[in-house]
Amino acid sequence: MGSLRAFIYLGVCVCAGILTAADENTKAGNVHWTSLDFKTMLIWTTKSPQQTYSVKFRQGENGNSEPHNECFKVPGTECDMTHELAASDRSYIADVETDHDEEGDYDYSHEEFEHTESKPFNPYKESNISAVEFTVEALNASTIIVNVTDTLTSVHRGTKQLNIRDVFRKDLQYKISYHKSGNSRKRDHISDGSVALVPQLDAGQSYCFMVAAFIPSRPQSSQLGAWSQQLCEQTHPEGTNEMSVGHLVGIIFIVLLAIIIIITVTCVCCKKNQQRNKPLQTAQSSALV
Ligand SMILES: *[C@@H]1O[C@H](CO)[C@@H](O)[C@H](O)[C@H]1NC(C)=O
Ligand SMILES: *[C@@H]1O[C@H](CO)[C@@H](O)[C@H](O)[C@H]1NC(C)=O
Ligand SMILES: *[C@@H]1O[C@H](CO)[C@@H](O)[C@H](O)[C@H]1NC(C)=O
């Protein structure tokens, strides 16, 4: 009887040992977030490739935990959280649970080994912003216009795909870094809007520009988006500042008017001269006869 008890006891110990070992192999490891332009993925690692996982998430430390409908008993080690998280200033915590086939045999006392929680993640504060597209155009001898296209995000409102201006509104600025061609000294210009006038440039000089989204309300480490490619543009030469299209049209008009007047006056004079010469010619020819 005693030996049977010892045998059962040993068996339980071995089983528990196997379960614990299994936990360590099937438990999701290194659960972390990656996010670019509000496309947000939850990523983890596993030592058992066959294992499936289910993801739950909640808003803040004490929010109600909700299951992720698509990431339910999925193989693989990632879950797209883009549509689960609001692009407003809130933190989320996700929990990756290891699935078990034999529900009946499952020892619930080991439950704490069977899931791994993420760190809190706030997409509004932490989602990376990719490099923006922009154009440059000289306005006059001292000003160049930088026109930035607000990058599209993965956030939708109804059928509309929101861009970073729709999401961040007044919180979004652009940092424009520029330098004169052949001069490495860089200057910064911060713009509230997506169209920026960069002033106080030298006339007839080439300048090169790079732009990045800039969100000063964020923590320092995530304030700046990726830098764009570089574009260069030349300011207008000195003295052409007042040469607007209106002025140009005016000058052409005056020149044309002058030409017309000269032609008209010349013609009128010619005709008068001819008429004055005619009777004279007649008189001369009759005298000859
Ligand atoms: C944002 O980009 C940095 C640099 O590439 C990276 O270290 C960080 O993990 C990224 N953050 C997210 C939330 O993807
Ligand atoms: C900026 O570019 C957009 C198209 O990308 C254009 O519609 C808009 O007129 C431009 N604005 C300026 C001030 O050049
Ligand atoms: C160029 O245009 C800007 C913006 O309209 C204006 O403030 C600036 O005085 C102009 N500069 C010159 C030299 O005309």
Tab-separated table of N, CA and C in Angstrom, residues 79-221:
chain	number	residue	atom	x	y	z
A	79	CYS	N	0.457	38.848	-34.550
A	79	CYS	CA	-0.972	39.151	-34.599
A	79	CYS	C	-1.121	40.612	-34.981
A	80	ASP	N	-1.932	40.886	-36.016
A	80	ASP	CA	-2.163	42.261	-36.473
A	80	ASP	C	-3.170	42.935	-35.533
A	81	MET	N	-2.710	43.954	-34.815
A	81	MET	CA	-3.555	44.635	-33.818
A	81	MET	C	-4.112	45.960	-34.348
A	82	THR	N	-3.831	46.275	-35.635
A	82	THR	CA	-4.142	47.591	-36.192
A	82	THR	C	-5.584	48.022	-35.918
A	83	HIS	N	-6.533	47.129	-36.167
A	83	HIS	CA	-7.934	47.533	-36.064
A	83	HIS	C	-8.478	47.421	-34.639
A	84	GLU	N	-7.678	46.873	-33.738
A	84	GLU	CA	-8.121	46.718	-32.348
A	84	GLU	C	-7.803	47.967	-31.518
A	85	LEU	N	-6.768	48.710	-31.920
A	85	LEU	CA	-6.301	49.834	-31.114
A	85	LEU	C	-6.766	51.154	-31.705
A	86	ALA	N	-7.331	52.036	-30.875
A	86	ALA	CA	-7.715	53.369	-31.338
A	86	ALA	C	-6.458	54.210	-31.475
A	87	ALA	N	-6.440	55.103	-32.509
A	87	ALA	CA	-5.270	55.946	-32.731
A	87	ALA	C	-5.359	57.214	-31.884
A	88	SER	N	-5.841	57.079	-30.657
A	88	SER	CA	-5.879	58.226	-29.748
A	88	SER	C	-4.984	57.907	-28.556
A	89	ASP	N	-4.839	58.883	-27.672
A	89	ASP	CA	-3.812	58.801	-26.631
A	89	ASP	C	-4.208	57.808	-25.533
A	90	ARG	N	-4.104	56.511	-25.814
A	90	ARG	CA	-4.444	55.471	-24.842
A	90	ARG	C	-3.420	54.346	-24.904
A	91	SER	N	-3.220	53.700	-23.758
A	91	SER	CA	-2.286	52.569	-23.696
A	91	SER	C	-3.040	51.252	-23.713
A	92	TYR	N	-2.441	50.273	-24.366
A	92	TYR	CA	-3.033	48.935	-24.428
A	92	TYR	C	-2.032	47.898	-23.917
A	93	ILE	N	-2.565	46.847	-23.312
A	93	ILE	CA	-1.730	45.715	-22.903
A	93	ILE	C	-2.303	44.475	-23.578
A	94	ALA	N	-1.453	43.695	-24.216
A	94	ALA	CA	-1.899	42.459	-24.868
A	94	ALA	C	-1.361	41.273	-24.084
A	95	ASP	N	-2.074	40.161	-24.220
A	95	ASP	CA	-1.717	38.964	-23.478
A	95	ASP	C	-1.753	37.794	-24.460
A	96	VAL	N	-0.653	37.063	-24.587
A	96	VAL	CA	-0.592	35.942	-25.522
A	96	VAL	C	-0.735	34.652	-24.731
A	97	GLU	N	-1.832	33.941	-24.955
A	97	GLU	CA	-2.112	32.720	-24.191
A	97	GLU	C	-1.776	31.490	-25.019
A	98	THR	N	-1.177	30.525	-24.381
A	98	THR	CA	-0.875	29.248	-25.030
A	98	THR	C	-2.145	28.405	-25.054
A	99	ASP	N	-2.516	27.898	-26.231
A	99	ASP	CA	-3.728	27.062	-26.344
A	99	ASP	C	-3.420	25.638	-25.928
A	100	HIS	N	-4.459	24.943	-25.397
A	100	HIS	CA	-4.307	23.526	-25.039
A	100	HIS	C	-5.414	22.723	-25.684
A	101	ASP	N	-5.032	21.612	-26.323
A	101	ASP	CA	-6.012	20.774	-27.012
A	101	ASP	C	-6.871	20.017	-26.015
A	102	GLU	N	-6.194	19.344	-25.078
A	102	GLU	CA	-6.949	18.506	-24.132
A	102	GLU	C	-7.362	19.346	-22.949
A	103	GLU	N	-8.492	20.013	-23.111
A	103	GLU	CA	-8.973	20.912	-22.063
A	103	GLU	C	-9.104	20.152	-20.749
A	104	GLY	N	-9.626	18.888	-20.811
A	104	GLY	CA	-9.897	18.122	-19.614
A	104	GLY	C	-8.651	17.816	-18.799
A	105	ASP	N	-7.569	17.523	-19.524
A	105	ASP	CA	-6.348	17.117	-18.825
A	105	ASP	C	-5.554	18.308	-18.305
A	106	TYR	N	-5.968	19.461	-18.732
A	106	TYR	CA	-5.147	20.632	-18.453
A	106	TYR	C	-5.171	20.963	-16.954
A	107	ASP	N	-4.003	21.139	-16.397
A	107	ASP	CA	-3.873	21.426	-14.970
A	107	ASP	C	-3.903	22.943	-14.780
A	108	TYR	N	-5.027	23.468	-14.298
A	108	TYR	CA	-5.196	24.915	-14.233
A	108	TYR	C	-4.306	25.575	-13.181
A	109	SER	N	-3.712	24.751	-12.299
A	109	SER	CA	-2.825	25.341	-11.293
A	109	SER	C	-1.571	25.924	-11.941
A	110	HIS	N	-1.340	25.525	-13.204
A	110	HIS	CA	-0.145	26.029	-13.897
A	110	HIS	C	-0.461	27.225	-14.784
A	111	GLU	N	-1.651	27.751	-14.604
A	111	GLU	CA	-2.108	28.767	-15.536
A	111	GLU	C	-1.148	29.954	-15.660
A	112	GLU	N	-0.492	30.315	-14.555
A	112	GLU	CA	0.375	31.498	-14.615
A	112	GLU	C	1.545	31.301	-15.578
A	113	PHE	N	1.867	30.062	-15.925
A	113	PHE	CA	2.958	29.821	-16.877
A	113	PHE	C	2.474	29.917	-18.320
A	114	GLU	N	1.139	29.950	-18.497
A	114	GLU	CA	0.602	29.715	-19.826
A	114	GLU	C	0.248	30.971	-20.615
A	115	HIS	N	0.643	32.119	-20.115
A	115	HIS	CA	0.406	33.320	-20.924
A	115	HIS	C	1.510	34.333	-20.656
A	116	THR	N	1.734	35.201	-21.620
A	116	THR	CA	2.766	36.222	-21.469
A	116	THR	C	2.169	37.576	-21.838
A	117	GLU	N	2.362	38.529	-20.945
A	117	GLU	CA	1.796	39.858	-21.158
A	117	GLU	C	2.805	40.778	-21.836
A	118	SER	N	2.283	41.674	-22.666
A	118	SER	CA	3.156	42.668	-23.307
A	118	SER	C	3.353	43.845	-22.356
A	119	LYS	N	4.283	44.700	-22.696
A	119	LYS	CA	4.373	46.009	-22.031
A	119	LYS	C	3.219	46.865	-22.557
A	120	PRO	N	2.807	47.904	-21.814
A	120	PRO	CA	1.773	48.790	-22.340
A	120	PRO	C	2.265	49.476	-23.613
A	121	PHE	N	1.338	49.678	-24.572
A	121	PHE	CA	1.701	50.321	-25.837
A	121	PHE	C	0.659	51.373	-26.189
A	122	ASN	N	1.132	52.571	-26.498
A	122	ASN	CA	0.248	53.681	-26.862
A	122	ASN	C	0.568	54.077	-28.307
A	123	PRO	N	-0.280	53.664	-29.262
A	123	PRO	CA	0.039	53.924	-30.677
A	123	PRO	C	0.221	55.416	-30.965
A	124	TYR	N	-0.596	56.251	-30.337
A	124	TYR	CA	-0.528	57.698	-30.603
A	124	TYR	C	0.831	58.259	-30.216
A	125	LYS	N	1.426	57.686	-29.157
A	125	LYS	CA	2.712	58.189	-28.657
A	125	LYS	C	3.888	57.429	-29.260
A	126	GLU	N	3.667	56.160	-29.691
A	126	GLU	CA	4.818	55.308	-29.997
A	126	GLU	C	4.894	54.773	-31.423
A	127	SER	N	3.801	54.852	-32.190
A	127	SER	CA	3.874	54.320	-33.557
A	127	SER	C	4.902	55.123	-34.353
A	128	ASN	N	5.815	54.439	-35.017
A	128	ASN	CA	6.803	55.140	-35.842
A	128	ASN	C	6.122	55.774	-37.051
A	129	ILE	N	6.689	56.901	-37.511
A	129	ILE	CA	6.152	57.583	-38.691
A	129	ILE	C	7.195	57.481	-39.802
A	130	SER	N	6.760	56.992	-40.970
A	130	SER	CA	7.712	56.762	-42.060
A	130	SER	C	8.084	58.075	-42.745
A	131	ALA	N	9.067	58.009	-43.637
A	131	ALA	CA	9.548	59.205	-44.338
A	131	ALA	C	8.438	59.799	-45.203
A	132	VAL	N	8.349	61.126	-45.231
A	132	VAL	CA	7.301	61.802	-46.009
A	132	VAL	C	7.797	62.123	-47.426
A	133	GLU	N	6.837	62.351	-48.330
A	133	GLU	CA	7.116	62.845	-49.680
A	133	GLU	C	6.883	64.356	-49.665
A	134	PHE	N	7.662	65.102	-50.441
A	134	PHE	CA	7.444	66.547	-50.508
A	134	PHE	C	7.978	67.108	-51.820
A	135	THR	N	7.576	68.355	-52.128
A	135	THR	CA	8.114	69.052	-53.301
A	135	THR	C	8.699	70.380	-52.841
A	136	VAL	N	9.616	70.951	-53.630
A	136	VAL	CA	10.152	72.283	-53.338
A	136	VAL	C	9.961	73.156	-54.571
A	137	GLU	N	9.696	74.456	-54.317
A	137	GLU	CA	9.503	75.389	-55.425
A	137	GLU	C	9.952	76.775	-54.962
A	138	ALA	N	10.770	77.457	-55.784
A	138	ALA	CA	11.220	78.801	-55.420
A	138	ALA	C	10.068	79.773	-55.565
A	139	LEU	N	9.864	80.636	-54.553
A	139	LEU	CA	8.809	81.650	-54.614
A	139	LEU	C	9.387	82.964	-55.121
A	140	ASN	N	10.518	83.364	-54.564
A	140	ASN	CA	11.202	84.581	-55.010
A	140	ASN	C	12.690	84.462	-54.649
A	141	ALA	N	13.374	85.598	-54.565
A	141	ALA	CA	14.834	85.549	-54.362
A	141	ALA	C	15.217	85.084	-52.961
A	142	SER	N	14.264	85.119	-51.999
A	142	SER	CA	14.652	84.792	-50.615
A	142	SER	C	13.816	83.681	-49.988
A	143	THR	N	12.846	83.149	-50.733
A	143	THR	CA	11.912	82.192	-50.126
A	143	THR	C	11.702	80.976	-51.024
A	144	ILE	N	11.733	79.780	-50.399
A	144	ILE	CA	11.410	78.536	-51.118
A	144	ILE	C	10.226	77.872	-50.415
A	145	ILE	N	9.272	77.385	-51.219
A	145	ILE	CA	8.092	76.715	-50.670
A	145	ILE	C	8.373	75.221	-50.560
A	146	VAL	N	8.173	74.659	-49.357
A	146	VAL	CA	8.275	73.213	-49.144
A	146	VAL	C	6.857	72.700	-48.926
A	147	ASN	N	6.421	71.810	-49.800
A	147	ASN	CA	5.036	71.323	-49.784
A	147	ASN	C	5.053	69.823	-49.439
A	148	VAL	N	4.615	69.491	-48.216
A	148	VAL	CA	4.713	68.112	-47.713
A	148	VAL	C	3.383	67.384	-47.913
A	149	THR	N	3.442	66.139	-48.377
A	149	THR	CA	2.249	65.296	-48.483
A	149	THR	C	2.093	64.534	-47.173
A	150	ASP	N	0.959	64.717	-46.489
A	150	ASP	CA	0.723	64.029	-45.218
A	150	ASP	C	0.573	62.526	-45.491
A	151	THR	N	1.473	61.731	-44.926
A	151	THR	CA	1.510	60.284	-45.177
A	151	THR	C	0.215	59.598	-44.742
A	152	LEU	N	-0.248	58.635	-45.551
A	152	LEU	CA	-1.437	57.860	-45.173
A	152	LEU	C	-1.079	56.898	-44.039
A	153	THR	N	-2.022	56.687	-43.128
A	153	THR	CA	-1.838	55.714	-42.049
A	153	THR	C	-2.703	54.483	-42.346
A	154	SER	N	-2.652	53.479	-41.479
A	154	SER	CA	-3.509	52.300	-41.631
A	154	SER	C	-4.824	52.473	-40.874
A	155	VAL	N	-5.077	53.692	-40.381
A	155	VAL	CA	-6.316	53.950	-39.632
A	155	VAL	C	-7.414	54.359	-40.608
A	156	HIS	N	-8.595	53.796	-40.439
A	156	HIS	CA	-9.745	54.170	-41.262
A	156	HIS	C	-10.843	54.749	-40.388
A	157	ARG	N	-11.531	55.760	-40.909
A	157	ARG	CA	-12.753	56.248	-40.268
A	157	ARG	C	-13.844	56.095	-41.313
A	158	GLY	N	-14.724	55.127	-41.093
A	158	GLY	CA	-15.678	54.755	-42.130
A	158	GLY	C	-14.887	54.194	-43.294
A	159	THR	N	-15.116	54.758	-44.500
A	159	THR	CA	-14.381	54.268	-45.663
A	159	THR	C	-13.125	55.094	-45.916
A	160	LYS	N	-12.944	56.163	-45.144
A	160	LYS	CA	-11.809	57.072	-45.393
A	160	LYS	C	-10.546	56.565	-44.700
A	161	GLN	N	-9.464	56.537	-45.472
A	161	GLN	CA	-8.164	56.191	-44.890
A	161	GLN	C	-7.524	57.482	-44.384
A	162	LEU	N	-7.250	57.552	-43.095
A	162	LEU	CA	-6.759	58.789	-42.497
A	162	LEU	C	-5.265	58.969	-42.755
A	163	ASN	N	-4.838	60.233	-42.953
A	163	ASN	CA	-3.413	60.512	-43.022
A	163	ASN	C	-2.947	61.019	-41.654
A	164	ILE	N	-1.614	61.255	-41.526
A	164	ILE	CA	-1.105	61.611	-40.198
A	164	ILE	C	-1.651	62.963	-39.724
A	165	ARG	N	-2.048	63.842	-40.653
A	165	ARG	CA	-2.641	65.131	-40.245
A	165	ARG	C	-4.028	64.885	-39.639
A	166	ASP	N	-4.803	63.954	-40.239
A	166	ASP	CA	-6.124	63.619	-39.686
A	166	ASP	C	-5.985	63.062	-38.270
A	167	VAL	N	-4.930	62.286	-38.028
A	167	VAL	CA	-4.762	61.635	-36.723
A	167	VAL	C	-4.205	62.612	-35.694
A	168	PHE	N	-3.135	63.330	-36.029
A	168	PHE	CA	-2.441	64.163	-35.032
A	168	PHE	C	-2.966	65.596	-34.976
A	169	ARG	N	-3.647	66.041	-36.025
A	169	ARG	CA	-4.150	67.419	-36.109
A	169	ARG	C	-3.077	68.433	-35.705
A	170	LYS	N	-3.399	69.257	-34.696
A	170	LYS	CA	-2.481	70.343	-34.282
A	170	LYS	C	-1.174	69.817	-33.685
A	171	ASP	N	-1.158	68.563	-33.264
A	171	ASP	CA	0.063	68.000	-32.674
A	171	ASP	C	1.138	67.737	-33.724
A	172	LEU	N	0.737	67.720	-35.015
A	172	LEU	CA	1.707	67.405	-36.077
A	172	LEU	C	2.393	68.662	-36.597
A	173	GLN	N	3.718	68.645	-36.559
A	173	GLN	CA	4.514	69.683	-37.214
A	173	GLN	C	5.491	68.965	-38.142
A	174	TYR	N	6.177	69.755	-38.980
A	174	TYR	CA	7.234	69.172	-39.796
A	174	TYR	C	8.544	69.869	-39.479
A	175	LYS	N	9.588	69.073	-39.357
A	175	LYS	CA	10.923	69.640	-39.174
A	175	LYS	C	11.614	69.597	-40.530
A	176	ILE	N	12.044	70.779	-40.991
A	176	ILE	CA	12.715	70.890	-42.288
A	176	ILE	C	14.183	71.208	-42.016
A	177	SER	N	15.064	70.329	-42.433
A	177	SER	CA	16.497	70.557	-42.265
A	177	SER	C	17.059	70.938	-43.631
A	178	TYR	N	17.789	72.067	-43.732
A	178	TYR	CA	18.265	72.494	-45.042
A	178	TYR	C	19.657	73.113	-44.938
A	179	HIS	N	20.328	73.111	-46.045
A	179	HIS	CA	21.653	73.737	-46.100
A	179	HIS	C	21.902	74.238	-47.519
A	180	LYS	N	22.770	75.242	-47.600
A	180	LYS	CA	23.140	75.787	-48.907
A	180	LYS	C	24.035	74.759	-49.601
A	181	SER	N	23.879	74.601	-50.900
A	181	SER	CA	24.741	73.665	-51.642
A	181	SER	C	26.205	74.030	-51.418
A	182	GLY	N	27.017	73.042	-51.119
A	182	GLY	CA	28.445	73.277	-50.935
A	182	GLY	C	28.793	73.843	-49.570
A	183	ASN	N	27.778	73.936	-48.680
A	183	ASN	CA	28.023	74.429	-47.320
A	183	ASN	C	27.345	73.442	-46.374
A	184	SER	N	28.117	72.833	-45.487
A	184	SER	CA	27.549	71.737	-44.701
A	184	SER	C	26.763	72.241	-43.481
A	185	ARG	N	26.801	73.551	-43.201
A	185	ARG	CA	26.089	74.041	-42.014
A	185	ARG	C	24.570	73.914	-42.218
A	186	LYS	N	23.947	73.088	-41.368
A	186	LYS	CA	22.514	72.812	-41.515
A	186	LYS	C	21.698	73.766	-40.666
A	187	ARG	N	20.554	74.146	-41.185
A	187	ARG	CA	19.610	74.953	-40.414
A	187	ARG	C	18.287	74.204	-40.350
A	188	ASP	N	17.520	74.494	-39.290
A	188	ASP	CA	16.209	73.852	-39.113
A	188	ASP	C	15.101	74.881	-39.227
A	189	HIS	N	14.004	74.450	-39.814
A	189	HIS	CA	12.803	75.286	-39.844
A	189	HIS	C	11.650	74.393	-39.418
A	190	ILE	N	10.879	74.824	-38.391
A	190	ILE	CA	9.738	74.033	-37.925
A	190	ILE	C	8.471	74.643	-38.520
A	191	SER	N	7.623	73.805	-39.105
A	191	SER	CA	6.392	74.300	-39.719
A	191	SER	C	5.169	73.640	-39.072
A	192	ASP	N	4.174	74.462	-38.718
A	192	ASP	CA	2.914	73.917	-38.166
A	192	ASP	C	2.103	73.239	-39.253
A	193	GLY	N	2.139	73.828	-40.457
A	193	GLY	CA	1.300	73.330	-41.544
A	193	GLY	C	2.086	72.432	-42.482
A	194	SER	N	1.384	71.880	-43.471
A	194	SER	CA	2.023	70.973	-44.408
A	194	SER	C	2.680	71.736	-45.565
A	195	VAL	N	2.337	73.032	-45.712
A	195	VAL	CA	3.019	73.880	-46.694
A	195	VAL	C	3.830	74.909	-45.924
A	196	ALA	N	5.149	74.932	-46.140
A	196	ALA	CA	6.027	75.817	-45.368
A	196	ALA	C	6.758	76.768	-46.298
A	197	LEU	N	6.855	78.042	-45.886
A	197	LEU	CA	7.701	78.998	-46.597
A	197	LEU	C	9.014	79.090	-45.824
A	198	VAL	N	10.111	78.693	-46.461
A	198	VAL	CA	11.419	78.802	-45.794
A	198	VAL	C	12.020	80.149	-46.210
A	199	PRO	N	12.140	81.111	-45.256
A	199	PRO	CA	12.520	82.484	-45.595
A	199	PRO	C	14.013	82.745	-45.403
A	200	GLN	N	14.413	83.972	-45.717
A	200	GLN	CA	15.762	84.506	-45.441
A	200	GLN	C	16.857	83.682	-46.116
A	201	LEU	N	16.596	83.286	-47.363
A	201	LEU	CA	17.628	82.583	-48.127
A	201	LEU	C	18.351	83.603	-49.006
A	202	ASP	N	19.535	83.237	-49.473
A	202	ASP	CA	20.287	84.140	-50.349
A	202	ASP	C	19.785	83.988	-51.792
A	203	ALA	N	19.815	85.101	-52.539
A	203	ALA	CA	19.302	85.098	-53.915
A	203	ALA	C	20.196	84.259	-54.827
A	204	GLY	N	19.582	83.575	-55.773
A	204	GLY	CA	20.319	82.839	-56.811
A	204	GLY	C	21.172	81.699	-56.279
A	205	GLN	N	20.816	81.148	-55.102
A	205	GLN	CA	21.611	80.064	-54.511
A	205	GLN	C	20.785	78.784	-54.482
A	206	SER	N	21.491	77.634	-54.561
A	206	SER	CA	20.820	76.344	-54.477
A	206	SER	C	20.806	75.878	-53.016
A	207	TYR	N	19.640	75.413	-52.567
A	207	TYR	CA	19.497	74.893	-51.207
A	207	TYR	C	18.946	73.464	-51.266
A	208	CYS	N	19.367	72.609	-50.318
A	208	CYS	CA	18.888	71.232	-50.266
A	208	CYS	C	18.098	70.993	-48.979
A	209	PHE	N	16.973	70.280	-49.123
A	209	PHE	CA	16.020	70.129	-48.026
A	209	PHE	C	15.744	68.659	-47.710
A	210	MET	N	15.559	68.387	-46.385
A	210	MET	CA	15.034	67.098	-45.932
A	210	MET	C	13.926	67.391	-44.920
A	211	VAL	N	12.896	66.525	-44.907
A	211	VAL	CA	11.734	66.784	-44.043
A	211	VAL	C	11.433	65.542	-43.209
A	212	ALA	N	11.000	65.750	-41.952
A	212	ALA	CA	10.528	64.644	-41.103
A	212	ALA	C	9.315	65.118	-40.315
A	213	ALA	N	8.344	64.219	-40.115
A	213	ALA	CA	7.215	64.533	-39.241
A	213	ALA	C	7.769	64.775	-37.843
A	214	PHE	N	7.173	65.745	-37.123
A	214	PHE	CA	7.684	66.138	-35.808
A	214	PHE	C	6.484	66.327	-34.884
A	215	ILE	N	6.433	65.520	-33.807
A	215	ILE	CA	5.288	65.547	-32.896
A	215	ILE	C	5.805	65.871	-31.493
A	216	PRO	N	5.912	67.179	-31.160
A	216	PRO	CA	6.560	67.588	-29.910
A	216	PRO	C	5.836	67.087	-28.662
A	217	SER	N	4.534	66.736	-28.772
A	217	SER	CA	3.803	66.275	-27.592
A	217	SER	C	4.207	64.852	-27.194
A	218	ARG	N	4.979	64.176	-28.041
A	218	ARG	CA	5.401	62.805	-27.728
A	218	ARG	C	6.652	62.801	-26.856
A	219	PRO	N	6.961	61.636	-26.242
A	219	PRO	CA	8.249	61.522	-25.558
A	219	PRO	C	9.389	61.702	-26.566
A	220	GLN	N	10.476	62.254	-26.100
A	220	GLN	CA	11.596	62.614	-26.973
A	220	GLN	C	11.981	61.516	-27.970
A	221	SER	N	12.005	60.267	-27.510
A	221	SER	CA	12.523	59.185	-28.343
A	221	SER	C	11.656	58.922	-29.573
